[in-house]
Amino acid sequence: MQRRPNSARSQQTAREQVISLAERLLHPQSSHEQRLLEIVKTAAAVFRERGYEAGTLEDISQQLGMTRPALYHYVRSKQDILFLTINYLLDIALAELNELERQQDTRERLRSLIIHLITLIGRERSFFTVFFRDKAGLEEPYLSLIREKERAYVAAFRRAVREAMTAGMLPNIPEGIATQAILGCCNWTYQWLDPAGPVPLEQAAELIASFLVDPHPMHLAGKEDASAAVASDGQGQ
């Protein structure tokens, strides 16, 4: 059954409004934007626990102590919330990344990017679970916008990897493979690295960054106990 033209235009206009609002959530100003950010954070927790398909607007409104009609004042569909959730996460990641890219030292820049990603995953575990597990459920135009931001994030890592290779700090292999290998290692921590585990999140991130970037094992001297704790923690997940 084909959607009526007026209905399609109405949906397009509604999604354009959501996209415009999404760009303001990183620094919400109005009470409407601040409340919407609360909704987005709650939705991330609900979707992480129940999954995007199983989680409902009713679940989200109950968690917030809102009625469903009141929730509709902010968002009209789960698709809108899914986009807002993933877009907010990428906006946080890109904002932090832009600051780190200004570092002049090549090794420290790459180390900082790795530490940033692992600690961000630990801090925003619900958001990353939704991102990795449910991103494929996005529809257009949301999906294209998210992919564009994701490409910008990966490109920053790729630049850092390229420069580290040029400086002789990493093996000279295809930079795309090296970039995805590092990102894959970082990304998978959402499955096993417990932010409340025996090793503080920031320390665990530093250990992983050293393992990936620093060529001299002596850099980790004196950190054997922490490394063992991270390994034990990971095996227990």
JSON list of N, CA and C in Angstrom, two decimals, residues 101-144:
[
{"chain": "A", "resi": 101, "resn": "GLU", "atom": "N", "xyz": [42.68, 16.01, 18.71]},
{"chain": "A", "resi": 101, "resn": "GLU", "atom": "CA", "xyz": [43.45, 16.06, 17.47]},
{"chain": "A", "resi": 101, "resn": "GLU", "atom": "C", "xyz": [44.44, 17.22, 17.44]},
{"chain": "A", "resi": 102, "resn": "ARG", "atom": "N", "xyz": [44.29, 18.16, 18.33]},
{"chain": "A", "resi": 102, "resn": "ARG", "atom": "CA", "xyz": [45.18, 19.32, 18.34]},
{"chain": "A", "resi": 102, "resn": "ARG", "atom": "C", "xyz": [46.54, 19.00, 18.95]},
{"chain": "A", "resi": 103, "resn": "GLN", "atom": "N", "xyz": [46.67, 17.85, 19.57]},
{"chain": "A", "resi": 103, "resn": "GLN", "atom": "CA", "xyz": [47.95, 17.48, 20.17]},
{"chain": "A", "resi": 103, "resn": "GLN", "atom": "C", "xyz": [49.02, 17.38, 19.08]},
{"chain": "A", "resi": 104, "resn": "GLN", "atom": "N", "xyz": [50.22, 17.87, 19.39]},
{"chain": "A", "resi": 104, "resn": "GLN", "atom": "CA", "xyz": [51.30, 17.90, 18.41]},
{"chain": "A", "resi": 104, "resn": "GLN", "atom": "C", "xyz": [52.08, 16.60, 18.36]},
{"chain": "A", "resi": 105, "resn": "ASP", "atom": "N", "xyz": [52.27, 15.95, 19.51]},
{"chain": "A", "resi": 105, "resn": "ASP", "atom": "CA", "xyz": [53.05, 14.72, 19.55]},
{"chain": "A", "resi": 105, "resn": "ASP", "atom": "C", "xyz": [52.28, 13.58, 18.88]},
{"chain": "A", "resi": 106, "resn": "THR", "atom": "N", "xyz": [52.90, 12.93, 17.90]},
{"chain": "A", "resi": 106, "resn": "THR", "atom": "CA", "xyz": [52.21, 11.91, 17.09]},
{"chain": "A", "resi": 106, "resn": "THR", "atom": "C", "xyz": [51.78, 10.72, 17.93]},
{"chain": "A", "resi": 107, "resn": "ARG", "atom": "N", "xyz": [52.69, 10.18, 18.74]},
{"chain": "A", "resi": 107, "resn": "ARG", "atom": "CA", "xyz": [52.33, 9.02, 19.55]},
{"chain": "A", "resi": 107, "resn": "ARG", "atom": "C", "xyz": [51.27, 9.37, 20.58]},
{"chain": "A", "resi": 108, "resn": "GLU", "atom": "N", "xyz": [51.43, 10.49, 21.25]},
{"chain": "A", "resi": 108, "resn": "GLU", "atom": "CA", "xyz": [50.47, 10.87, 22.28]},
{"chain": "A", "resi": 108, "resn": "GLU", "atom": "C", "xyz": [49.10, 11.16, 21.68]},
{"chain": "A", "resi": 109, "resn": "ARG", "atom": "N", "xyz": [49.05, 11.67, 20.45]},
{"chain": "A", "resi": 109, "resn": "ARG", "atom": "CA", "xyz": [47.76, 11.92, 19.81]},
{"chain": "A", "resi": 109, "resn": "ARG", "atom": "C", "xyz": [47.01, 10.60, 19.60]},
{"chain": "A", "resi": 110, "resn": "LEU", "atom": "N", "xyz": [47.70, 9.60, 19.06]},
{"chain": "A", "resi": 110, "resn": "LEU", "atom": "CA", "xyz": [47.04, 8.32, 18.83]},
{"chain": "A", "resi": 110, "resn": "LEU", "atom": "C", "xyz": [46.67, 7.66, 20.16]},
{"chain": "A", "resi": 111, "resn": "ARG", "atom": "N", "xyz": [47.59, 7.71, 21.12]},
{"chain": "A", "resi": 111, "resn": "ARG", "atom": "CA", "xyz": [47.27, 7.15, 22.44]},
{"chain": "A", "resi": 111, "resn": "ARG", "atom": "C", "xyz": [46.04, 7.84, 23.04]},
{"chain": "A", "resi": 112, "resn": "SER", "atom": "N", "xyz": [46.00, 9.16, 22.91]},
{"chain": "A", "resi": 112, "resn": "SER", "atom": "CA", "xyz": [44.88, 9.91, 23.48]},
{"chain": "A", "resi": 112, "resn": "SER", "atom": "C", "xyz": [43.55, 9.55, 22.81]},
{"chain": "A", "resi": 113, "resn": "LEU", "atom": "N", "xyz": [43.58, 9.31, 21.50]},
{"chain": "A", "resi": 113, "resn": "LEU", "atom": "CA", "xyz": [42.36, 8.92, 20.80]},
{"chain": "A", "resi": 113, "resn": "LEU", "atom": "C", "xyz": [41.86, 7.57, 21.29]},
{"chain": "A", "resi": 114, "resn": "ILE", "atom": "N", "xyz": [42.79, 6.65, 21.49]},
{"chain": "A", "resi": 114, "resn": "ILE", "atom": "CA", "xyz": [42.42, 5.32, 21.97]},
{"chain": "A", "resi": 114, "resn": "ILE", "atom": "C", "xyz": [41.85, 5.41, 23.39]},
{"chain": "A", "resi": 115, "resn": "ILE", "atom": "N", "xyz": [42.54, 6.14, 24.25]},
{"chain": "A", "resi": 115, "resn": "ILE", "atom": "CA", "xyz": [42.07, 6.29, 25.63]},
{"chain": "A", "resi": 115, "resn": "ILE", "atom": "C", "xyz": [40.71, 6.98, 25.65]},
{"chain": "A", "resi": 116, "resn": "HIS", "atom": "N", "xyz": [40.56, 7.99, 24.83]},
{"chain": "A", "resi": 116, "resn": "HIS", "atom": "CA", "xyz": [39.27, 8.70, 24.73]},
{"chain": "A", "resi": 116, "resn": "HIS", "atom": "C", "xyz": [38.14, 7.75, 24.37]},
{"chain": "A", "resi": 117, "resn": "LEU", "atom": "N", "xyz": [38.34, 6.92, 23.35]},
{"chain": "A", "resi": 117, "resn": "LEU", "atom": "CA", "xyz": [37.26, 6.05, 22.90]},
{"chain": "A", "resi": 117, "resn": "LEU", "atom": "C", "xyz": [36.91, 5.01, 23.96]},
{"chain": "A", "resi": 118, "resn": "ILE", "atom": "N", "xyz": [37.91, 4.40, 24.56]},
{"chain": "A", "resi": 118, "resn": "ILE", "atom": "CA", "xyz": [37.63, 3.37, 25.56]},
{"chain": "A", "resi": 118, "resn": "ILE", "atom": "C", "xyz": [36.94, 3.96, 26.78]},
{"chain": "A", "resi": 119, "resn": "THR", "atom": "N", "xyz": [37.39, 5.11, 27.24]},
{"chain": "A", "resi": 119, "resn": "THR", "atom": "CA", "xyz": [36.75, 5.72, 28.41]},
{"chain": "A", "resi": 119, "resn": "THR", "atom": "C", "xyz": [35.34, 6.21, 28.06]},
{"chain": "A", "resi": 120, "resn": "LEU", "atom": "N", "xyz": [35.15, 6.70, 26.85]},
{"chain": "A", "resi": 120, "resn": "LEU", "atom": "CA", "xyz": [33.82, 7.14, 26.43]},
{"chain": "A", "resi": 120, "resn": "LEU", "atom": "C", "xyz": [32.86, 5.95, 26.38]},
{"chain": "A", "resi": 121, "resn": "ILE", "atom": "N", "xyz": [33.33, 4.84, 25.87]},
{"chain": "A", "resi": 121, "resn": "ILE", "atom": "CA", "xyz": [32.50, 3.63, 25.85]},
{"chain": "A", "resi": 121, "resn": "ILE", "atom": "C", "xyz": [32.13, 3.22, 27.26]},
{"chain": "A", "resi": 122, "resn": "GLY", "atom": "N", "xyz": [33.10, 3.29, 28.17]},
{"chain": "A", "resi": 122, "resn": "GLY", "atom": "CA", "xyz": [32.81, 2.93, 29.56]},
{"chain": "A", "resi": 122, "resn": "GLY", "atom": "C", "xyz": [31.82, 3.87, 30.21]},
{"chain": "A", "resi": 123, "resn": "ARG", "atom": "N", "xyz": [31.92, 5.17, 29.90]},
{"chain": "A", "resi": 123, "resn": "ARG", "atom": "CA", "xyz": [31.02, 6.15, 30.50]},
{"chain": "A", "resi": 123, "resn": "ARG", "atom": "C", "xyz": [29.61, 6.06, 29.92]},
{"chain": "A", "resi": 124, "resn": "GLU", "atom": "N", "xyz": [29.54, 5.78, 28.64]},
{"chain": "A", "resi": 124, "resn": "GLU", "atom": "CA", "xyz": [28.25, 5.82, 27.93]},
{"chain": "A", "resi": 124, "resn": "GLU", "atom": "C", "xyz": [27.91, 4.43, 27.39]},
{"chain": "A", "resi": 125, "resn": "ARG", "atom": "N", "xyz": [27.95, 3.45, 28.26]},
{"chain": "A", "resi": 125, "resn": "ARG", "atom": "CA", "xyz": [27.79, 2.06, 27.82]},
{"chain": "A", "resi": 125, "resn": "ARG", "atom": "C", "xyz": [26.42, 1.81, 27.18]},
{"chain": "A", "resi": 126, "resn": "SER", "atom": "N", "xyz": [25.39, 2.40, 27.75]},
{"chain": "A", "resi": 126, "resn": "SER", "atom": "CA", "xyz": [24.06, 2.20, 27.18]},
{"chain": "A", "resi": 126, "resn": "SER", "atom": "C", "xyz": [23.98, 2.76, 25.77]},
{"chain": "A", "resi": 127, "resn": "PHE", "atom": "N", "xyz": [24.54, 3.95, 25.56]},
{"chain": "A", "resi": 127, "resn": "PHE", "atom": "CA", "xyz": [24.51, 4.56, 24.23]},
{"chain": "A", "resi": 127, "resn": "PHE", "atom": "C", "xyz": [25.28, 3.71, 23.22]},
{"chain": "A", "resi": 128, "resn": "PHE", "atom": "N", "xyz": [26.44, 3.21, 23.63]},
{"chain": "A", "resi": 128, "resn": "PHE", "atom": "CA", "xyz": [27.23, 2.42, 22.69]},
{"chain": "A", "resi": 128, "resn": "PHE", "atom": "C", "xyz": [26.58, 1.08, 22.39]},
{"chain": "A", "resi": 129, "resn": "THR", "atom": "N", "xyz": [25.92, 0.50, 23.37]},
{"chain": "A", "resi": 129, "resn": "THR", "atom": "CA", "xyz": [25.20, -0.75, 23.11]},
{"chain": "A", "resi": 129, "resn": "THR", "atom": "C", "xyz": [24.14, -0.53, 22.04]},
{"chain": "A", "resi": 130, "resn": "VAL", "atom": "N", "xyz": [23.39, 0.56, 22.17]},
{"chain": "A", "resi": 130, "resn": "VAL", "atom": "CA", "xyz": [22.37, 0.90, 21.18]},
{"chain": "A", "resi": 130, "resn": "VAL", "atom": "C", "xyz": [23.03, 1.15, 19.82]},
{"chain": "A", "resi": 131, "resn": "PHE", "atom": "N", "xyz": [24.14, 1.88, 19.82]},
{"chain": "A", "resi": 131, "resn": "PHE", "atom": "CA", "xyz": [24.83, 2.20, 18.57]},
{"chain": "A", "resi": 131, "resn": "PHE", "atom": "C", "xyz": [25.27, 0.93, 17.84]},
{"chain": "A", "resi": 132, "resn": "PHE", "atom": "N", "xyz": [25.97, 0.06, 18.53]},
{"chain": "A", "resi": 132, "resn": "PHE", "atom": "CA", "xyz": [26.50, -1.14, 17.88]},
{"chain": "A", "resi": 132, "resn": "PHE", "atom": "C", "xyz": [25.40, -2.14, 17.52]},
{"chain": "A", "resi": 133, "resn": "ARG", "atom": "N", "xyz": [24.39, -2.25, 18.35]},
{"chain": "A", "resi": 133, "resn": "ARG", "atom": "CA", "xyz": [23.39, -3.30, 18.16]},
{"chain": "A", "resi": 133, "resn": "ARG", "atom": "C", "xyz": [22.21, -2.86, 17.30]},
{"chain": "A", "resi": 134, "resn": "ASP", "atom": "N", "xyz": [21.84, -1.58, 17.39]},
{"chain": "A", "resi": 134, "resn": "ASP", "atom": "CA", "xyz": [20.57, -1.16, 16.78]},
{"chain": "A", "resi": 134, "resn": "ASP", "atom": "C", "xyz": [20.70, -0.14, 15.67]},
{"chain": "A", "resi": 135, "resn": "LYS", "atom": "N", "xyz": [21.91, 0.30, 15.37]},
{"chain": "A", "resi": 135, "resn": "LYS", "atom": "CA", "xyz": [22.09, 1.33, 14.33]},
{"chain": "A", "resi": 135, "resn": "LYS", "atom": "C", "xyz": [21.48, 0.92, 13.00]},
{"chain": "A", "resi": 136, "resn": "ALA", "atom": "N", "xyz": [21.54, -0.37, 12.68]},
{"chain": "A", "resi": 136, "resn": "ALA", "atom": "CA", "xyz": [21.01, -0.84, 11.40]},
{"chain": "A", "resi": 136, "resn": "ALA", "atom": "C", "xyz": [19.51, -0.63, 11.28]},
{"chain": "A", "resi": 137, "resn": "GLY", "atom": "N", "xyz": [18.84, -0.38, 12.40]},
{"chain": "A", "resi": 137, "resn": "GLY", "atom": "CA", "xyz": [17.40, -0.15, 12.36]},
{"chain": "A", "resi": 137, "resn": "GLY", "atom": "C", "xyz": [17.01, 1.25, 11.97]},
{"chain": "A", "resi": 138, "resn": "LEU", "atom": "N", "xyz": [17.98, 2.14, 11.76]},
{"chain": "A", "resi": 138, "resn": "LEU", "atom": "CA", "xyz": [17.66, 3.51, 11.36]},
{"chain": "A", "resi": 138, "resn": "LEU", "atom": "C", "xyz": [17.16, 3.56, 9.93]},
{"chain": "A", "resi": 139, "resn": "GLU", "atom": "N", "xyz": [16.24, 4.46, 9.70]},
{"chain": "A", "resi": 139, "resn": "GLU", "atom": "CA", "xyz": [15.72, 4.70, 8.36]},
{"chain": "A", "resi": 139, "resn": "GLU", "atom": "C", "xyz": [16.29, 6.01, 7.82]},
{"chain": "A", "resi": 140, "resn": "GLU", "atom": "N", "xyz": [16.10, 6.24, 6.52]},
{"chain": "A", "resi": 140, "resn": "GLU", "atom": "CA", "xyz": [16.52, 7.50, 5.92]},
{"chain": "A", "resi": 140, "resn": "GLU", "atom": "C", "xyz": [15.53, 8.61, 6.28]},
{"chain": "A", "resi": 141, "resn": "PRO", "atom": "N", "xyz": [16.01, 9.84, 6.42]},
{"chain": "A", "resi": 141, "resn": "PRO", "atom": "CA", "xyz": [17.38, 10.30, 6.17]},
{"chain": "A", "resi": 141, "resn": "PRO", "atom": "C", "xyz": [18.32, 10.14, 7.36]},
{"chain": "A", "resi": 142, "resn": "TYR", "atom": "N", "xyz": [17.79, 9.56, 8.44]},
{"chain": "A", "resi": 142, "resn": "TYR", "atom": "CA", "xyz": [18.59, 9.44, 9.65]},
{"chain": "A", "resi": 142, "resn": "TYR", "atom": "C", "xyz": [19.86, 8.62, 9.44]},
{"chain": "A", "resi": 143, "resn": "LEU", "atom": "N", "xyz": [19.73, 7.51, 8.73]},
{"chain": "A", "resi": 143, "resn": "LEU", "atom": "CA", "xyz": [20.87, 6.60, 8.57]},
{"chain": "A", "resi": 143, "resn": "LEU", "atom": "C", "xyz": [22.03, 7.29, 7.85]},
{"chain": "A", "resi": 144, "resn": "SER", "atom": "N", "xyz": [21.75, 8.05, 6.81]},
{"chain": "A", "resi": 144, "resn": "SER", "atom": "CA", "xyz": [22.82, 8.73, 6.07]},
{"chain": "A", "resi": 144, "resn": "SER", "atom": "C", "xyz": [23.52, 9.76, 6.94]}
]
